[in-house]
Short mmCIF file of C-alpha atoms in Angstrom, two decimals:
data_model
loop_
_atom_site.label_atom_id
_atom_site.label_comp_id
_atom_site.label_asym_id
_atom_site.label_seq_id
_atom_site.Cartn_x
_atom_site.Cartn_y
_atom_site.Cartn_z
CA MET A 1 -30.68 -27.21 -9.08
CA ASP A 2 -29.37 -27.36 -5.80
CA ASP A 3 -26.89 -30.15 -5.30
CA PRO A 4 -26.62 -30.76 -1.44
CA GLU A 5 -22.67 -32.39 -2.66
CA LEU A 6 -22.20 -29.73 -4.77
CA GLU A 7 -22.78 -27.04 -2.15
CA ALA A 8 -20.47 -28.80 0.80
CA ILE A 9 -17.77 -28.91 -2.33
CA ARG A 10 -17.76 -25.52 -2.82
CA GLN A 11 -18.01 -24.95 1.16
CA ARG A 12 -14.73 -26.81 1.37
CA ARG A 13 -13.27 -24.91 -1.20
CA MET A 14 -13.98 -21.49 -0.26
CA ALA A 15 -12.45 -22.85 3.24
CA GLU A 16 -9.21 -23.99 1.90
CA MET A 17 -9.27 -20.67 -0.20
CA MET A 18 -9.73 -18.59 2.64
CA ALA A 19 -7.29 -20.99 5.02
CA ALA A 20 -4.58 -20.71 2.09
CA ARG A 21 -5.07 -16.74 2.37
CA GLY A 22 -5.00 -16.39 5.95
CA GLY A 23 -8.72 -15.46 5.78
CA ALA A 24 -10.04 -18.35 7.60
CA PRO A 25 -13.12 -17.23 10.45
CA GLY A 26 -11.49 -16.88 13.83
CA ALA A 27 -7.81 -17.05 12.25
CA PRO A 28 -5.92 -14.79 15.28
CA GLY A 29 -4.90 -12.06 11.57
CA MET A 30 -7.76 -11.68 10.34
CA PRO A 31 -10.35 -9.80 13.31
CA SER A 32 -14.08 -10.98 13.69
CA PRO A 33 -16.33 -8.67 12.49
CA GLU A 34 -17.38 -7.41 16.26
CA ASP A 35 -13.15 -6.55 16.63
CA ALA A 36 -13.56 -4.50 13.49
CA GLU A 37 -16.91 -2.96 14.47
CA GLN A 38 -15.32 -2.15 17.97
CA GLN A 39 -11.90 -0.38 16.50
CA GLU A 40 -14.50 2.07 13.60
CA GLU A 41 -16.15 2.70 16.95
CA ALA A 42 -12.65 3.77 18.70
CA ARG A 43 -11.57 5.29 15.67
CA ARG A 44 -14.85 7.25 15.67
CA ALA A 45 -14.92 8.23 19.06
CA ALA A 46 -11.03 9.41 19.18
CA GLU A 47 -11.74 11.73 15.72
CA GLU A 48 -14.68 13.43 17.28
CA GLN A 49 -12.78 14.09 20.71
CA ARG A 50 -9.95 15.53 18.60
CA ARG A 51 -12.47 17.82 16.66
CA THR A 52 -14.14 18.46 20.17
CA MET A 53 -10.38 20.03 21.06
CA LEU A 54 -9.92 21.55 17.99
CA HIS A 55 -12.79 23.94 18.63
CA ALA A 56 -12.00 24.50 22.12
CA VAL A 57 -8.65 25.95 21.57
CA MET A 58 -9.18 27.13 18.13
CA ALA A 59 -11.10 30.80 16.70
CA ALA A 60 -13.82 30.61 14.35
CA ASP A 61 -12.48 32.46 11.46
CA ALA A 62 -9.04 30.22 11.90
CA ARG A 63 -11.34 26.66 11.77
CA GLU A 64 -12.95 28.34 8.68
CA ARG A 65 -9.14 28.86 7.30
CA LEU A 66 -7.84 25.18 8.55
CA ALA A 67 -11.17 23.48 6.91
CA ARG A 68 -10.19 24.90 3.61
CA VAL A 69 -6.93 24.22 3.96
CA ALA A 70 -7.74 20.70 4.33
CA LEU A 71 -9.84 20.16 1.36
CA VAL A 72 -6.74 21.35 -0.60
CA LYS A 73 -4.12 19.65 1.53
CA PRO A 74 -5.24 17.40 4.07
CA ASP A 75 -1.70 16.20 4.95
CA LYS A 76 -0.71 20.01 5.31
CA ALA A 77 -4.27 20.87 7.76
CA ARG A 78 -3.10 17.25 10.10
CA ASN A 79 0.29 18.03 10.04
CA VAL A 80 -1.89 21.46 11.88
CA GLU A 81 -3.70 19.98 13.47
CA ASN A 82 -1.38 18.27 15.66
CA MET A 83 0.91 20.91 16.10
CA ILE A 84 -2.38 22.77 18.02
CA LEU A 85 -3.34 19.83 19.28
CA THR A 86 0.12 19.23 20.81
CA ALA A 87 0.81 23.16 22.47
CA ALA A 88 -2.40 22.65 23.69
CA LYS A 89 -1.41 19.27 25.86
CA ARG A 90 1.81 20.61 26.41
CA GLY A 91 -0.30 23.32 28.20
CA ALA A 92 1.76 26.70 25.68
CA LEU A 93 -1.55 27.68 24.42
CA GLN A 94 -2.67 31.14 26.29
CA SER A 95 -5.47 31.87 24.04
CA LYS A 96 -7.16 30.23 21.49
CA VAL A 97 -4.98 29.74 18.57
CA THR A 98 -5.93 33.28 15.70
CA GLU A 99 -5.96 32.82 11.93
CA ASP A 100 -2.69 34.57 12.25
CA GLN A 101 -1.21 32.40 14.21
CA LEU A 102 -2.71 29.50 12.18
CA LYS A 103 -1.07 31.35 8.66
CA GLY A 104 2.34 30.85 10.90
CA MET A 105 2.00 27.73 11.53
CA LEU A 106 0.98 26.77 8.11
CA GLU A 107 4.48 28.75 6.84
CA GLN A 108 6.36 26.93 9.33
CA ILE A 109 5.43 23.67 7.50
CA SER A 110 5.46 24.87 4.31
CA GLU A 111 9.68 26.07 4.93
CA ARG A 112 9.81 22.70 6.60
CA GLU A 113 8.15 20.32 2.90
CA SER A 114 10.11 23.11 1.09
CA ALA A 115 14.11 22.59 2.62
CA ALA A 116 13.11 18.46 2.55
CA SER A 117 12.39 18.53 -0.95
CA LYS A 118 14.80 20.71 -2.30
CA ILE A 119 16.29 19.47 -5.65
CA THR A 120 19.56 20.24 -6.78
CA ILE A 121 20.37 19.52 -10.59
CA GLN A 122 23.87 18.81 -11.61
CA ARG A 123 25.03 19.21 -15.28
CA ARG A 124 27.78 17.02 -16.67
CA ARG A 125 30.00 19.74 -18.59
CA PRO A 126 30.96 18.85 -22.27
CA MET A 127 34.40 17.35 -22.31
CA PHE A 128 35.60 19.39 -24.87
CA GLU A 129 34.69 22.77 -25.08
#
């Protein structure tokens, strides 16, 4: 049932659809599978380096607390990690980050988020009271 002419038409139509979508193989906007694999490997290496640095600058109890926070609020945990890594790169950390210091950082982030998302409701008063 495999008709070579039908298969050629299918191939040509698939190539036209891919080109129309901008997804033709070798197109400038689409990474090749090798490039995508290299990018994924670079991302994995950067994430591993990040974990290693965090492990080096945090006490065990602080790491455990941060892991628990990451389960519930991954974005907040990522912000705290960024704060810790930034402080470590600047040389602002004299010792490993303790659980109490981590709690303070979490409170700072919570205060920033609550201040940014404060909603004020103004109700209209009836004209004739």
